Amino acid sequence: MGVAAEGQVSLLAPWVPSAADPFDLRKAGHLLRRAGFGGSLRQRRELVRSGVDAAVRSLFPAADQPAVDRAQLDAVVSLGDIDRVRSWRVLLALESTAPLRVRMSALWHDHFATSNQKVLDPRAMALQQAMFDEKGLGTFDELLLGVAQDPAMLRWLDNDVNVSGRPNENFARELFELFALGRGTYSEVDVREAARAFTGWHVRDGRFFFAKRLHDDGQKVLFGRSGGFGGEEVVRAVVEREESARHVARCLLECFVHPEPTEEEVGALATCYREQRRHLGDTLAVLLRSQLFFSARAYRSRIRSPADWVVGTVRTLGATAAPTDLSRAMGQLGELWLEPPSVEGWPRERQWLTEATWLLRTNFVADLLAGRRGKFAPAAESLFGNLKRPADRAKAALLMVVDGDASEDGRQALERLAAGPAAAGPDGAAVLLHAACCLPEAQLL
Amino acid sequence: MNLPMDPARPASLTRREVLSLGAMLPLASLAPHGLRAWVPDGPVRCLVVLELEGGNDGLNTVVPTEDPVYARLRPRLGAVRKGSLPVADGFALHGALKSLHRLHRLHGEQRAALVHSVGYPDPDRSHFRSRDIWHAADPRLQRVGASTTGWLGRAADQLAAGGSSVPALAVGSLQVPLALRARSALVPSLERIEDFQLQPVERTQAGRDALAPVLGGGSGDAAGWVGDMAARAAGLGEQLRRSLASYRPAVEYPQTKLGRELQLVAQVVGAGFGTRFFHVSLGGFDTHARQLPAHAALMAQLDGALGAFVADLAAAKALDTTAVLVHSEFGRRTAENQSQGTDHGAAAPVFVLGGGVLPGPHGTPPDLTDLDDGDVRPTTDFRSVYGALLAWAGVDAAAVLGADAPAPLGGLLG
């Protein structure tokens, strides 16, 4: 085994906590923010006590837990209201006992970005989300086939009008460019031929329907091989390509590790993903336990998306909030679930944050804490227990909001604010927590 | 918009006022680049770029009504010819473009011009890459990297070096598009004025001031970047709020997303805030299926908002110093598809509006008997349109577009 290969192995080797680098509140916060949507100080402390192995395991769904609550889904779908579907997703992000599943569904919603603006079918949008819940931690093969046969997707990318003799390339092109391979790894011929293979993949009565008479069953040439391929064969041919493993690895690394993965990291995770037979849950079990995941390079290297900010802040403060209101707030910040701006998905990382969105973000938290978005519960003051000394209260606010890890300047500024008149009024606890949320570290994921 | 008549309340803040405002704000001193107060000494020329996202169907926007080949290529979508508004040389504007048509035909003082067949060599039919190419003004761009900048962002960089605090603004979207991405210039985005101010738990000046020391801290790459952003945001919010307080629109804008956004542009232009480059977009042009009604609605929204915007600027005597470019990432396939829609194409016409436009025709009309793989051949490079706009706005076009970009299109703006 060469040097490069050994390096790759060590990137994904299990991280070993030590006295100098323990599994502490910072690490637990990192794990909860990345693999879920954050957690309260109490949850973070529990994770630290349980140790890193149990902490990572606790994020995965239990084996006997159904991926989708059918009764809940039926209730959501019966109303035919897209806002209701959105609220359901926000509620899951707020309260799910399997945070990683919700995180993955949110990731796939961004990756296979489908908008109700065109689909105009809340039921189909809800079923697509449920499909992500069911397949998002299984094999990529099944997930991609699920996407290719998903009624909302078929409508979104016009495959419902893709018929023999009149191929519509929209789905085939995005399958290659955005979903599974990446630019520069296929030809225009491949796009055209794959479009033919997906002819007749339609929707009937709200379900996937193979319209055999509208399917082009002629010979096609795909990636230089010929055959009478149908859609299943295209999906299989795509996932088996080396470029697809790298595409998926890059996608996972950008979400869980660092917004700009190195070639070495992509190679290492692509290898791992193939070894795990393209099983996403098994690949993540390795990644989330790895040295790479817990490295200084990964820690706070991402910018929170609006969902990370809105849902994450509510969870971090251990507050209660109305999902409909949170979903509206996310929309104002640019991330209205079920309506991504394009098939390319949402903006990412630093694109999220401008002067305008920073103001909106901080104003959201102020409104939340001041009770201007409905009653803030539990009361901000109760989060501080019996703490009275300004220095203790500043320290508590830092622990609650940023795992106690802020710059020296920020820490001192917060202590001064805690000792000043602004934090002495009846809303003093809310003022102090809001100030902690204004620290730059609070925007990092 | 009505300029305030009361001499005690000037239309825009004076340089001294802005400077003293900056001094009032403890936030401003925290930003490493400072909150550079800057108010232009004379009228400045502004560029407003309006992007039609998704690939606007150029052939059904500027319709070759008398071309038999068009009739053959568009057996169903050719219905758009009915009610279209003739301009010149056998072309007519989509019937919903009534304001644009009027502005195009004003005798002696034409306010709108069209440039035919704009694009770039070896057209890319991916929305994302083609849009990136237009935004970066770089037909060879392969992938947008962390250091990729946009053409308006680079123009803003030139002005930022000269001291403008907010040379460019993204309007309507909370995200800053690639076109506005700059190396050093500050490019905020703005959706609603009232959101652009720090609203603490206790909504008082004391509440805002108490937060100031917390915002700018943060060590390390990402935290430092966020801290700078936060400190600038708080300072800018105050500055913007004050400079816009006294404005009213002169005309009623349509209550559409684009109408509201162009009104916001007009406010900022009229406020004399010093912002020179604006980017606004209208989505929904990816009409692969059942195109006619959807496209007509988009044309109507575009025309209503543009008509009000031009009238508002004219009333404020700001039209002569403003130019608007309306473009899309590509046109659409000349032949309609079997879904009563059109697929991704290549070259398409662009519109330029404003006080400085010169009568056309500009560019070469599409030749439907000489297509490139079923698409209109680009005969005018989009960078030569950019070049004409930049030169008119007083920006060094070669510095923005690169030495190998084609020369600015002559005769478009004067």
PDB file of C-alpha atoms in Angstrom, chain B residues 39-278:
ATOM      1  CA  VAL B  39     -21.807  60.634  -1.586  1.00  0.00           C
ATOM      2  CA  PRO B  40     -21.295  61.505  -5.249  1.00  0.00           C
ATOM      3  CA  ASP B  41     -20.557  65.128  -6.065  1.00  0.00           C
ATOM      4  CA  GLY B  42     -22.573  65.182  -9.293  1.00  0.00           C
ATOM      5  CA  PRO B  43     -25.084  62.968 -11.076  1.00  0.00           C
ATOM      6  CA  VAL B  44     -23.655  59.498 -11.616  1.00  0.00           C
ATOM      7  CA  ARG B  45     -24.652  56.955 -14.226  1.00  0.00           C
ATOM      8  CA  CYS B  46     -26.252  53.753 -13.005  1.00  0.00           C
ATOM      9  CA  LEU B  47     -26.654  50.348 -14.605  1.00  0.00           C
ATOM     10  CA  VAL B  48     -29.607  48.142 -13.791  1.00  0.00           C
ATOM     11  CA  VAL B  49     -29.340  44.565 -15.003  1.00  0.00           C
ATOM     12  CA  LEU B  50     -32.583  42.630 -15.196  1.00  0.00           C
ATOM     13  CA  GLU B  51     -32.055  38.936 -15.783  1.00  0.00           C
ATOM     14  CA  LEU B  52     -34.784  36.690 -17.154  1.00  0.00           C
ATOM     15  CA  GLU B  53     -33.915  33.388 -15.507  1.00  0.00           C
ATOM     16  CA  GLY B  54     -34.388  30.067 -17.207  1.00  0.00           C
ATOM     17  CA  GLY B  55     -33.724  31.039 -20.832  1.00  0.00           C
ATOM     18  CA  ASN B  56     -36.196  33.479 -22.369  1.00  0.00           C
ATOM     19  CA  ASP B  57     -37.590  32.521 -25.752  1.00  0.00           C
ATOM     20  CA  GLY B  58     -36.078  35.290 -27.888  1.00  0.00           C
ATOM     21  CA  LEU B  59     -37.974  34.263 -31.016  1.00  0.00           C
ATOM     22  CA  ASN B  60     -41.314  34.740 -29.265  1.00  0.00           C
ATOM     23  CA  THR B  61     -40.196  37.977 -27.601  1.00  0.00           C
ATOM     24  CA  VAL B  62     -38.955  39.705 -30.742  1.00  0.00           C
ATOM     25  CA  VAL B  63     -40.950  37.791 -33.337  1.00  0.00           C
ATOM     26  CA  PRO B  64     -39.918  37.516 -37.032  1.00  0.00           C
ATOM     27  CA  THR B  65     -43.553  37.782 -38.044  1.00  0.00           C
ATOM     28  CA  GLU B  66     -43.007  37.685 -41.813  1.00  0.00           C
ATOM     29  CA  ASP B  67     -40.448  34.884 -41.905  1.00  0.00           C
ATOM     30  CA  PRO B  68     -41.938  31.712 -43.491  1.00  0.00           C
ATOM     31  CA  VAL B  69     -39.268  29.604 -41.790  1.00  0.00           C
ATOM     32  CA  TYR B  70     -40.488  30.859 -38.409  1.00  0.00           C
ATOM     33  CA  ALA B  71     -44.014  29.764 -39.311  1.00  0.00           C
ATOM     34  CA  ARG B  72     -42.716  26.314 -40.173  1.00  0.00           C
ATOM     35  CA  LEU B  73     -40.611  25.969 -37.006  1.00  0.00           C
ATOM     36  CA  ARG B  74     -43.397  27.192 -34.744  1.00  0.00           C
ATOM     37  CA  PRO B  75     -46.686  25.691 -35.959  1.00  0.00           C
ATOM     38  CA  ARG B  76     -48.346  26.186 -32.553  1.00  0.00           C
ATOM     39  CA  LEU B  77     -46.210  28.725 -30.706  1.00  0.00           C
ATOM     40  CA  GLY B  78     -46.317  30.950 -33.811  1.00  0.00           C
ATOM     41  CA  ALA B  79     -49.758  31.994 -32.606  1.00  0.00           C
ATOM     42  CA  VAL B  80     -47.900  34.699 -30.710  1.00  0.00           C
ATOM     43  CA  ARG B  81     -47.752  36.690 -33.972  1.00  0.00           C
ATOM     44  CA  LYS B  82     -51.378  37.635 -33.493  1.00  0.00           C
ATOM     45  CA  GLY B  83     -51.465  40.885 -31.536  1.00  0.00           C
ATOM     46  CA  SER B  84     -47.703  41.372 -31.720  1.00  0.00           C
ATOM     47  CA  LEU B  85     -46.407  44.931 -31.977  1.00  0.00           C
ATOM     48  CA  PRO B  86     -44.353  45.727 -35.115  1.00  0.00           C
ATOM     49  CA  VAL B  87     -40.971  47.395 -34.652  1.00  0.00           C
ATOM     50  CA  ALA B  88     -38.843  47.195 -37.810  1.00  0.00           C
ATOM     51  CA  ASP B  89     -37.487  44.914 -40.530  1.00  0.00           C
ATOM     52  CA  GLY B  90     -40.313  42.402 -40.233  1.00  0.00           C
ATOM     53  CA  PHE B  91     -39.969  41.995 -36.457  1.00  0.00           C
ATOM     54  CA  ALA B  92     -42.606  42.625 -33.823  1.00  0.00           C
ATOM     55  CA  LEU B  93     -42.552  42.611 -30.036  1.00  0.00           C
ATOM     56  CA  HIS B  94     -44.640  40.139 -28.054  1.00  0.00           C
ATOM     57  CA  GLY B  95     -48.123  41.618 -27.683  1.00  0.00           C
ATOM     58  CA  ALA B  96     -47.750  42.039 -23.923  1.00  0.00           C
ATOM     59  CA  LEU B  97     -44.707  44.320 -24.313  1.00  0.00           C
ATOM     60  CA  LYS B  98     -46.782  47.475 -24.730  1.00  0.00           C
ATOM     61  CA  SER B  99     -44.608  49.831 -22.682  1.00  0.00           C
ATOM     62  CA  LEU B 100     -41.430  48.563 -24.285  1.00  0.00           C
ATOM     63  CA  HIS B 101     -43.025  49.056 -27.695  1.00  0.00           C
ATOM     64  CA  ARG B 102     -43.979  52.635 -26.849  1.00  0.00           C
ATOM     65  CA  LEU B 103     -40.505  53.394 -25.487  1.00  0.00           C
ATOM     66  CA  HIS B 104     -39.006  51.899 -28.614  1.00  0.00           C
ATOM     67  CA  ARG B 105     -41.041  54.077 -30.940  1.00  0.00           C
ATOM     68  CA  LEU B 106     -40.843  57.462 -29.239  1.00  0.00           C
ATOM     69  CA  HIS B 107     -39.921  59.799 -32.092  1.00  0.00           C
ATOM     70  CA  GLY B 108     -36.839  61.825 -31.426  1.00  0.00           C
ATOM     71  CA  GLU B 109     -36.383  60.480 -27.927  1.00  0.00           C
ATOM     72  CA  GLN B 110     -36.280  56.742 -28.106  1.00  0.00           C
ATOM     73  CA  ARG B 111     -35.892  55.162 -24.688  1.00  0.00           C
ATOM     74  CA  ALA B 112     -35.552  51.504 -25.593  1.00  0.00           C
ATOM     75  CA  ALA B 113     -33.429  49.604 -28.078  1.00  0.00           C
ATOM     76  CA  LEU B 114     -33.001  45.972 -28.920  1.00  0.00           C
ATOM     77  CA  VAL B 115     -29.857  44.166 -29.944  1.00  0.00           C
ATOM     78  CA  HIS B 116     -30.403  41.048 -32.054  1.00  0.00           C
ATOM     79  CA  SER B 117     -28.774  37.621 -31.678  1.00  0.00           C
ATOM     80  CA  VAL B 118     -26.643  38.204 -28.599  1.00  0.00           C
ATOM     81  CA  GLY B 119     -24.669  35.289 -27.199  1.00  0.00           C
ATOM     82  CA  TYR B 120     -21.193  33.843 -27.191  1.00  0.00           C
ATOM     83  CA  PRO B 121     -19.236  31.375 -29.308  1.00  0.00           C
ATOM     84  CA  ASP B 122     -19.762  27.644 -28.735  1.00  0.00           C
ATOM     85  CA  PRO B 123     -22.950  28.157 -26.686  1.00  0.00           C
ATOM     86  CA  ASP B 124     -23.534  26.000 -23.616  1.00  0.00           C
ATOM     87  CA  ARG B 125     -27.070  24.744 -23.108  1.00  0.00           C
ATOM     88  CA  SER B 126     -26.833  24.157 -19.369  1.00  0.00           C
ATOM     89  CA  HIS B 127     -28.730  26.847 -17.433  1.00  0.00           C
ATOM     90  CA  PHE B 128     -26.094  26.987 -14.773  1.00  0.00           C
ATOM     91  CA  ARG B 129     -22.992  27.143 -16.868  1.00  0.00           C
ATOM     92  CA  SER B 130     -24.506  29.588 -19.337  1.00  0.00           C
ATOM     93  CA  ARG B 131     -25.735  31.831 -16.539  1.00  0.00           C
ATOM     94  CA  ASP B 132     -22.330  31.657 -14.881  1.00  0.00           C
ATOM     95  CA  ILE B 133     -20.718  32.638 -18.188  1.00  0.00           C
ATOM     96  CA  TRP B 134     -22.966  35.684 -18.538  1.00  0.00           C
ATOM     97  CA  HIS B 135     -22.456  36.655 -14.906  1.00  0.00           C
ATOM     98  CA  ALA B 136     -18.701  36.244 -14.906  1.00  0.00           C
ATOM     99  CA  ALA B 137     -18.458  37.607 -18.488  1.00  0.00           C
ATOM    100  CA  ASP B 138     -16.174  34.695 -19.271  1.00  0.00           C
ATOM    101  CA  PRO B 139     -17.188  32.237 -22.038  1.00  0.00           C
ATOM    102  CA  ARG B 140     -14.335  29.936 -21.041  1.00  0.00           C
ATOM    103  CA  LEU B 141     -15.435  29.632 -17.425  1.00  0.00           C
ATOM    104  CA  GLN B 142     -15.629  25.960 -16.468  1.00  0.00           C
ATOM    105  CA  ARG B 143     -16.561  26.025 -12.818  1.00  0.00           C
ATOM    106  CA  VAL B 144     -17.309  28.843 -10.416  1.00  0.00           C
ATOM    107  CA  GLY B 145     -14.635  28.871  -7.758  1.00  0.00           C
ATOM    108  CA  ALA B 146     -14.287  30.727  -4.510  1.00  0.00           C
ATOM    109  CA  SER B 147     -12.386  33.509  -6.266  1.00  0.00           C
ATOM    110  CA  THR B 148     -14.624  33.852  -9.330  1.00  0.00           C
ATOM    111  CA  THR B 149     -16.018  37.362  -9.620  1.00  0.00           C
ATOM    112  CA  GLY B 150     -18.860  38.851 -11.665  1.00  0.00           C
ATOM    113  CA  TRP B 151     -18.723  41.628 -14.243  1.00  0.00           C
ATOM    114  CA  LEU B 152     -20.692  44.090 -12.128  1.00  0.00           C
ATOM    115  CA  GLY B 153     -18.673  43.078  -9.067  1.00  0.00           C
ATOM    116  CA  ARG B 154     -15.451  43.922 -10.873  1.00  0.00           C
ATOM    117  CA  ALA B 155     -16.932  47.243 -11.992  1.00  0.00           C
ATOM    118  CA  ALA B 156     -17.879  47.868  -8.363  1.00  0.00           C
ATOM    119  CA  ASP B 157     -14.327  47.059  -7.321  1.00  0.00           C
ATOM    120  CA  GLN B 158     -13.135  49.955  -9.502  1.00  0.00           C
ATOM    121  CA  LEU B 159     -15.498  52.324  -7.716  1.00  0.00           C
ATOM    122  CA  ALA B 160     -14.810  50.895  -4.269  1.00  0.00           C
ATOM    123  CA  ALA B 161     -11.185  51.733  -4.816  1.00  0.00           C
ATOM    124  CA  GLY B 162     -12.454  55.283  -5.336  1.00  0.00           C
ATOM    125  CA  GLY B 163     -14.288  55.311  -2.023  1.00  0.00           C
ATOM    126  CA  SER B 164     -17.926  54.398  -2.719  1.00  0.00           C
ATOM    127  CA  SER B 165     -19.385  52.605   0.285  1.00  0.00           C
ATOM    128  CA  VAL B 166     -22.106  50.643  -1.523  1.00  0.00           C
ATOM    129  CA  PRO B 167     -21.279  50.700  -5.233  1.00  0.00           C
ATOM    130  CA  ALA B 168     -23.559  47.768  -6.038  1.00  0.00           C
ATOM    131  CA  LEU B 169     -26.727  46.202  -4.711  1.00  0.00           C
ATOM    132  CA  ALA B 170     -28.577  42.941  -5.282  1.00  0.00           C
ATOM    133  CA  VAL B 171     -32.275  43.703  -5.149  1.00  0.00           C
ATOM    134  CA  GLY B 172     -35.129  41.346  -4.443  1.00  0.00           C
ATOM    135  CA  SER B 173     -33.128  38.288  -3.624  1.00  0.00           C
ATOM    136  CA  LEU B 174     -31.407  37.873  -0.329  1.00  0.00           C
ATOM    137  CA  GLN B 175     -28.586  36.157  -2.165  1.00  0.00           C
ATOM    138  CA  VAL B 176     -25.985  38.092  -4.066  1.00  0.00           C
ATOM    139  CA  PRO B 177     -25.780  36.753  -7.641  1.00  0.00           C
ATOM    140  CA  LEU B 178     -22.438  35.882  -9.206  1.00  0.00           C
ATOM    141  CA  ALA B 179     -22.658  38.970 -11.469  1.00  0.00           C
ATOM    142  CA  LEU B 180     -22.227  41.150  -8.381  1.00  0.00           C
ATOM    143  CA  ARG B 181     -19.565  39.096  -6.665  1.00  0.00           C
ATOM    144  CA  ALA B 182     -16.621  41.424  -6.101  1.00  0.00           C
ATOM    145  CA  ARG B 183     -13.078  41.075  -4.884  1.00  0.00           C
ATOM    146  CA  SER B 184     -13.111  44.009  -2.463  1.00  0.00           C
ATOM    147  CA  ALA B 185     -16.312  45.973  -2.916  1.00  0.00           C
ATOM    148  CA  LEU B 186     -19.151  45.638  -0.461  1.00  0.00           C
ATOM    149  CA  VAL B 187     -22.211  44.214  -2.219  1.00  0.00           C
ATOM    150  CA  PRO B 188     -25.222  43.806   0.066  1.00  0.00           C
ATOM    151  CA  SER B 189     -28.587  42.498  -0.978  1.00  0.00           C
ATOM    152  CA  LEU B 190     -31.852  44.153  -0.119  1.00  0.00           C
ATOM    153  CA  GLU B 191     -35.406  42.885  -0.142  1.00  0.00           C
ATOM    154  CA  ARG B 192     -37.292  45.372   2.033  1.00  0.00           C
ATOM    155  CA  ILE B 193     -35.954  48.560   3.516  1.00  0.00           C
ATOM    156  CA  GLU B 194     -37.408  47.991   6.987  1.00  0.00           C
ATOM    157  CA  ASP B 195     -35.602  44.672   7.336  1.00  0.00           C
ATOM    158  CA  PHE B 196     -32.308  46.392   6.862  1.00  0.00           C
ATOM    159  CA  GLN B 197     -31.923  47.593  10.401  1.00  0.00           C
ATOM    160  CA  LEU B 198     -30.798  46.012  13.656  1.00  0.00           C
ATOM    161  CA  GLN B 199     -33.889  45.316  15.798  1.00  0.00           C
ATOM    162  CA  PRO B 200     -32.689  44.156  19.212  1.00  0.00           C
ATOM    163  CA  VAL B 201     -34.731  42.650  22.054  1.00  0.00           C
ATOM    164  CA  GLU B 202     -35.345  46.165  23.322  1.00  0.00           C
ATOM    165  CA  ARG B 203     -35.882  48.261  20.218  1.00  0.00           C
ATOM    166  CA  THR B 204     -34.035  51.335  21.356  1.00  0.00           C
ATOM    167  CA  GLN B 205     -30.867  53.075  20.308  1.00  0.00           C
ATOM    168  CA  ALA B 206     -29.393  52.028  23.657  1.00  0.00           C
ATOM    169  CA  GLY B 207     -30.267  48.419  22.864  1.00  0.00           C
ATOM    170  CA  ARG B 208     -28.511  48.686  19.506  1.00  0.00           C
ATOM    171  CA  ASP B 209     -25.459  50.374  20.972  1.00  0.00           C
ATOM    172  CA  ALA B 210     -25.105  47.741  23.684  1.00  0.00           C
ATOM    173  CA  LEU B 211     -24.813  45.040  21.018  1.00  0.00           C
ATOM    174  CA  ALA B 212     -22.190  46.808  18.956  1.00  0.00           C
ATOM    175  CA  PRO B 213     -19.087  45.494  20.769  1.00  0.00           C
ATOM    176  CA  VAL B 214     -20.288  41.902  20.420  1.00  0.00           C
ATOM    177  CA  LEU B 215     -20.724  41.989  16.641  1.00  0.00           C
ATOM    178  CA  GLY B 216     -17.269  42.602  15.315  1.00  0.00           C
ATOM    179  CA  GLY B 217     -15.309  40.075  17.367  1.00  0.00           C
ATOM    180  CA  GLY B 218     -14.439  36.654  16.126  1.00  0.00           C
ATOM    181  CA  SER B 219     -11.084  35.235  15.302  1.00  0.00           C
ATOM    182  CA  GLY B 220     -10.139  32.905  12.511  1.00  0.00           C
ATOM    183  CA  ASP B 221     -11.096  32.886   8.898  1.00  0.00           C
ATOM    184  CA  ALA B 222     -14.834  32.171   8.993  1.00  0.00           C
ATOM    185  CA  ALA B 223     -15.638  33.917  12.286  1.00  0.00           C
ATOM    186  CA  GLY B 224     -13.632  36.971  11.273  1.00  0.00           C
ATOM    187  CA  TRP B 225     -15.494  37.133   7.990  1.00  0.00           C
ATOM    188  CA  VAL B 226     -18.865  36.929   9.761  1.00  0.00           C
ATOM    189  CA  GLY B 227     -17.811  39.540  12.324  1.00  0.00           C
ATOM    190  CA  ASP B 228     -16.875  42.043   9.606  1.00  0.00           C
ATOM    191  CA  MET B 229     -20.202  41.365   7.902  1.00  0.00           C
ATOM    192  CA  ALA B 230     -22.174  41.923  11.106  1.00  0.00           C
ATOM    193  CA  ALA B 231     -20.462  45.200  11.941  1.00  0.00           C
ATOM    194  CA  ARG B 232     -20.977  46.550   8.418  1.00  0.00           C
ATOM    195  CA  ALA B 233     -24.595  45.392   8.375  1.00  0.00           C
ATOM    196  CA  ALA B 234     -25.505  47.302  11.504  1.00  0.00           C
ATOM    197  CA  GLY B 235     -23.827  50.479  10.272  1.00  0.00           C
ATOM    198  CA  LEU B 236     -25.252  50.287   6.775  1.00  0.00           C
ATOM    199  CA  GLY B 237     -28.760  49.690   8.040  1.00  0.00           C
ATOM    200  CA  GLU B 238     -28.700  53.001   9.830  1.00  0.00           C
ATOM    201  CA  GLN B 239     -27.185  54.857   6.885  1.00  0.00           C
ATOM    202  CA  LEU B 240     -29.647  53.437   4.378  1.00  0.00           C
ATOM    203  CA  ARG B 241     -32.682  54.078   6.548  1.00  0.00           C
ATOM    204  CA  ARG B 242     -31.808  57.754   6.887  1.00  0.00           C
ATOM    205  CA  SER B 243     -31.069  58.364   3.235  1.00  0.00           C
ATOM    206  CA  LEU B 244     -34.352  56.833   2.082  1.00  0.00           C
ATOM    207  CA  ALA B 245     -36.674  58.330   4.654  1.00  0.00           C
ATOM    208  CA  SER B 246     -38.045  61.099   2.444  1.00  0.00           C
ATOM    209  CA  TYR B 247     -38.941  59.377  -0.841  1.00  0.00           C
ATOM    210  CA  ARG B 248     -42.312  58.758  -2.537  1.00  0.00           C
ATOM    211  CA  PRO B 249     -42.824  57.123  -5.957  1.00  0.00           C
ATOM    212  CA  ALA B 250     -44.184  59.325  -8.780  1.00  0.00           C
ATOM    213  CA  VAL B 251     -46.134  56.485 -10.397  1.00  0.00           C
ATOM    214  CA  GLU B 252     -47.970  53.440  -9.179  1.00  0.00           C
ATOM    215  CA  TYR B 253     -45.957  50.279  -9.675  1.00  0.00           C
ATOM    216  CA  PRO B 254     -47.708  47.007 -10.423  1.00  0.00           C
ATOM    217  CA  GLN B 255     -48.010  44.864  -7.308  1.00  0.00           C
ATOM    218  CA  THR B 256     -45.749  42.153  -8.651  1.00  0.00           C
ATOM    219  CA  LYS B 257     -42.448  40.889  -7.318  1.00  0.00           C
ATOM    220  CA  LEU B 258     -40.601  42.634 -10.126  1.00  0.00           C
ATOM    221  CA  GLY B 259     -42.655  45.815  -9.684  1.00  0.00           C
ATOM    222  CA  ARG B 260     -41.724  46.016  -6.003  1.00  0.00           C
ATOM    223  CA  GLU B 261     -38.098  45.308  -6.731  1.00  0.00           C
ATOM    224  CA  LEU B 262     -37.730  47.915  -9.458  1.00  0.00           C
ATOM    225  CA  GLN B 263     -39.408  50.429  -7.180  1.00  0.00           C
ATOM    226  CA  LEU B 264     -36.773  49.674  -4.587  1.00  0.00           C
ATOM    227  CA  VAL B 265     -34.088  50.290  -7.215  1.00  0.00           C
ATOM    228  CA  ALA B 266     -35.720  53.608  -8.103  1.00  0.00           C
ATOM    229  CA  GLN B 267     -35.744  54.583  -4.428  1.00  0.00           C
ATOM    230  CA  VAL B 268     -32.078  53.838  -4.005  1.00  0.00           C
ATOM    231  CA  VAL B 269     -31.171  55.553  -7.308  1.00  0.00           C
ATOM    232  CA  GLY B 270     -33.174  58.629  -6.352  1.00  0.00           C
ATOM    233  CA  ALA B 271     -31.814  58.732  -2.829  1.00  0.00           C
ATOM    234  CA  GLY B 272     -28.406  59.659  -4.161  1.00  0.00           C
ATOM    235  CA  PHE B 273     -26.906  56.906  -2.085  1.00  0.00           C
ATOM    236  CA  GLY B 274     -24.125  56.456  -4.584  1.00  0.00           C
ATOM    237  CA  THR B 275     -25.055  52.947  -5.677  1.00  0.00           C
ATOM    238  CA  ARG B 276     -24.183  52.455  -9.335  1.00  0.00           C
ATOM    239  CA  PHE B 277     -24.907  48.829 -10.207  1.00  0.00           C
ATOM    240  CA  PHE B 278     -28.078  46.915  -9.524  1.00  0.00           C
TER     241      PHE B 278
END
